Amino acid sequence: MKTLISAALLCPALACAQATPPAPQMDLPRATLTIGMHHIDVQLAQTDWQRQVGLMHRRSMPEHEGMLFVFERPGVQCFWMKDTLIPLTAAFVADDGVIVNLADMQPLDENTHCSSRPVRYVLEVNQGWFSQRKLQAGMKLKGLPVSRD
């Protein structure tokens, strides 16, 4: 007679969770945004869970990729870098696509970086992407998803 042993008895939840690092989310819907003559391929984080996980646990990201966080309505959005391993720049973007402000964020830093006014979108890209292209607050992103209001 075979005896089945519960996996929970062999590997308590806490010990197993620590032994296996969480996998980054890589299967989100995608869109292409433009700003001036520049294009960026973004994953769309549209649900609470997708926004909460964001770019956590990634060790790298291709140069012309990023993640666009889409919120149901405009608000002051604040981000931090807990469990995020790569340096990022966050662009806080109003409904009309205008970049309200930019914030450079360091890996694993728990300081918050907030929009200077209510926004519906936040675009995270590799740090330096905006500055290398001389892109700044006041410029307009095109290709944003249509609001669901």
PDB file of N, CA and C in Angstrom, residues 77-81 87-92 99-106 111-116 122-128 130 137:
ATOM      1  N   GLN A  77      -0.600  59.148  -8.591  1.00  0.00           N
ATOM      2  CA  GLN A  77      -0.059  57.786  -8.593  1.00  0.00           C
ATOM      3  C   GLN A  77       1.345  57.805  -7.999  1.00  0.00           C
ATOM      4  N   CYS A  78       1.614  56.882  -7.089  1.00  0.00           N
ATOM      5  CA  CYS A  78       2.925  56.785  -6.446  1.00  0.00           C
ATOM      6  C   CYS A  78       3.488  55.383  -6.658  1.00  0.00           C
ATOM      7  N   PHE A  79       4.772  55.324  -6.989  1.00  0.00           N
ATOM      8  CA  PHE A  79       5.448  54.056  -7.262  1.00  0.00           C
ATOM      9  C   PHE A  79       6.696  53.937  -6.403  1.00  0.00           C
ATOM     10  N   TRP A  80       7.092  52.689  -6.141  1.00  0.00           N
ATOM     11  CA  TRP A  80       8.344  52.392  -5.455  1.00  0.00           C
ATOM     12  C   TRP A  80       8.985  51.210  -6.138  1.00  0.00           C
ATOM     13  N   MET A  81      10.175  50.825  -5.694  1.00  0.00           N
ATOM     14  CA  MET A  81      10.963  49.819  -6.409  1.00  0.00           C
ATOM     15  C   MET A  81      11.204  48.553  -5.591  1.00  0.00           C
ATOM     16  N   PRO A  87      17.189  49.581 -12.731  1.00  0.00           N
ATOM     17  CA  PRO A  87      16.867  51.005 -12.593  1.00  0.00           C
ATOM     18  C   PRO A  87      15.873  51.429 -13.669  1.00  0.00           C
ATOM     19  N   LEU A  88      14.875  52.183 -13.257  1.00  0.00           N
ATOM     20  CA  LEU A  88      13.798  52.583 -14.164  1.00  0.00           C
ATOM     21  C   LEU A  88      13.551  54.080 -14.090  1.00  0.00           C
ATOM     22  N   THR A  89      12.929  54.599 -15.129  1.00  0.00           N
ATOM     23  CA  THR A  89      12.362  55.941 -15.099  1.00  0.00           C
ATOM     24  C   THR A  89      10.858  55.785 -15.256  1.00  0.00           C
ATOM     25  N   ALA A  90      10.114  56.467 -14.404  1.00  0.00           N
ATOM     26  CA  ALA A  90       8.651  56.475 -14.498  1.00  0.00           C
ATOM     27  C   ALA A  90       8.222  57.799 -15.113  1.00  0.00           C
ATOM     28  N   ALA A  91       7.394  57.701 -16.155  1.00  0.00           N
ATOM     29  CA  ALA A  91       6.777  58.885 -16.755  1.00  0.00           C
ATOM     30  C   ALA A  91       5.319  58.879 -16.324  1.00  0.00           C
ATOM     31  N   PHE A  92       4.913  59.918 -15.634  1.00  0.00           N
ATOM     32  CA  PHE A  92       3.535  60.058 -15.181  1.00  0.00           C
ATOM     33  C   PHE A  92       2.791  60.821 -16.266  1.00  0.00           C
ATOM     34  N   ILE A  99       3.191  64.079 -20.809  1.00  0.00           N
ATOM     35  CA  ILE A  99       3.996  63.636 -19.665  1.00  0.00           C
ATOM     36  C   ILE A  99       3.998  64.765 -18.638  1.00  0.00           C
ATOM     37  N   VAL A 100       3.476  64.460 -17.449  1.00  0.00           N
ATOM     38  CA  VAL A 100       3.357  65.438 -16.371  1.00  0.00           C
ATOM     39  C   VAL A 100       4.708  65.610 -15.674  1.00  0.00           C
ATOM     40  N   ASN A 101       5.340  64.501 -15.322  1.00  0.00           N
ATOM     41  CA  ASN A 101       6.670  64.546 -14.714  1.00  0.00           C
ATOM     42  C   ASN A 101       7.344  63.186 -14.869  1.00  0.00           C
ATOM     43  N   LEU A 102       8.667  63.194 -14.702  1.00  0.00           N
ATOM     44  CA  LEU A 102       9.490  61.991 -14.796  1.00  0.00           C
ATOM     45  C   LEU A 102      10.179  61.766 -13.456  1.00  0.00           C
ATOM     46  N   ALA A 103      10.408  60.498 -13.110  1.00  0.00           N
ATOM     47  CA  ALA A 103      11.116  60.179 -11.873  1.00  0.00           C
ATOM     48  C   ALA A 103      12.066  59.016 -12.130  1.00  0.00           C
ATOM     49  N   ASP A 104      13.355  59.232 -11.860  1.00  0.00           N
ATOM     50  CA  ASP A 104      14.324  58.138 -11.914  1.00  0.00           C
ATOM     51  C   ASP A 104      14.231  57.359 -10.615  1.00  0.00           C
ATOM     52  N   MET A 105      14.204  56.025 -10.726  1.00  0.00           N
ATOM     53  CA  MET A 105      14.019  55.167  -9.558  1.00  0.00           C
ATOM     54  C   MET A 105      15.117  54.115  -9.530  1.00  0.00           C
ATOM     55  N   GLN A 106      15.660  53.873  -8.343  1.00  0.00           N
ATOM     56  CA  GLN A 106      16.764  52.935  -8.172  1.00  0.00           C
ATOM     57  C   GLN A 106      16.268  51.555  -7.741  1.00  0.00           C
ATOM     58  N   ASN A 111      11.615  54.135  -1.407  1.00  0.00           N
ATOM     59  CA  ASN A 111      11.116  55.513  -1.432  1.00  0.00           C
ATOM     60  C   ASN A 111      10.046  55.628  -2.507  1.00  0.00           C
ATOM     61  N   THR A 112       9.027  56.437  -2.253  1.00  0.00           N
ATOM     62  CA  THR A 112       7.966  56.598  -3.238  1.00  0.00           C
ATOM     63  C   THR A 112       8.265  57.760  -4.171  1.00  0.00           C
ATOM     64  N   HIS A 113       7.804  57.606  -5.409  1.00  0.00           N
ATOM     65  CA  HIS A 113       7.920  58.616  -6.459  1.00  0.00           C
ATOM     66  C   HIS A 113       6.507  58.820  -6.986  1.00  0.00           C
ATOM     67  N   CYS A 114       6.020  60.059  -6.923  1.00  0.00           N
ATOM     68  CA  CYS A 114       4.612  60.331  -7.217  1.00  0.00           C
ATOM     69  C   CYS A 114       4.443  61.301  -8.382  1.00  0.00           C
ATOM     70  N   SER A 115       3.269  61.211  -8.997  1.00  0.00           N
ATOM     71  CA  SER A 115       2.921  62.190 -10.030  1.00  0.00           C
ATOM     72  C   SER A 115       2.691  63.541  -9.369  1.00  0.00           C
ATOM     73  N   SER A 116       3.035  64.601 -10.091  1.00  0.00           N
ATOM     74  CA  SER A 116       2.874  65.949  -9.535  1.00  0.00           C
ATOM     75  C   SER A 116       1.427  66.433  -9.622  1.00  0.00           C
ATOM     76  N   VAL A 122       1.054  55.483 -16.112  1.00  0.00           N
ATOM     77  CA  VAL A 122       2.455  55.591 -15.713  1.00  0.00           C
ATOM     78  C   VAL A 122       3.231  54.642 -16.613  1.00  0.00           C
ATOM     79  N   LEU A 123       4.236  55.184 -17.284  1.00  0.00           N
ATOM     80  CA  LEU A 123       5.087  54.399 -18.180  1.00  0.00           C
ATOM     81  C   LEU A 123       6.433  54.193 -17.516  1.00  0.00           C
ATOM     82  N   GLU A 124       6.825  52.933 -17.301  1.00  0.00           N
ATOM     83  CA  GLU A 124       8.143  52.623 -16.777  1.00  0.00           C
ATOM     84  C   GLU A 124       9.013  52.071 -17.898  1.00  0.00           C
ATOM     85  N   VAL A 125      10.207  52.648 -18.026  1.00  0.00           N
ATOM     86  CA  VAL A 125      11.190  52.225 -19.026  1.00  0.00           C
ATOM     87  C   VAL A 125      12.557  52.147 -18.342  1.00  0.00           C
ATOM     88  N   ASN A 126      13.527  51.555 -19.045  1.00  0.00           N
ATOM     89  CA  ASN A 126      14.890  51.527 -18.520  1.00  0.00           C
ATOM     90  C   ASN A 126      15.349  52.949 -18.247  1.00  0.00           C
ATOM     91  N   GLN A 127      16.009  53.122 -17.116  1.00  0.00           N
ATOM     92  CA  GLN A 127      16.511  54.451 -16.770  1.00  0.00           C
ATOM     93  C   GLN A 127      17.458  54.937 -17.862  1.00  0.00           C
ATOM     94  N   GLY A 128      17.280  56.162 -18.271  1.00  0.00           N
ATOM     95  CA  GLY A 128      18.094  56.742 -19.331  1.00  0.00           C
ATOM     96  C   GLY A 128      17.387  56.790 -20.671  1.00  0.00           C
ATOM     97  N   PHE A 130      14.526  58.104 -21.622  1.00  0.00           N
ATOM     98  CA  PHE A 130      14.033  59.456 -21.933  1.00  0.00           C
ATOM     99  C   PHE A 130      15.195  60.436 -22.130  1.00  0.00           C
ATOM    100  N   ALA A 137       9.242  66.090 -19.652  1.00  0.00           N
ATOM    101  CA  ALA A 137       7.875  66.457 -19.263  1.00  0.00           C
ATOM    102  C   ALA A 137       7.361  67.523 -20.222  1.00  0.00           C
TER     103      ALA A 137
END
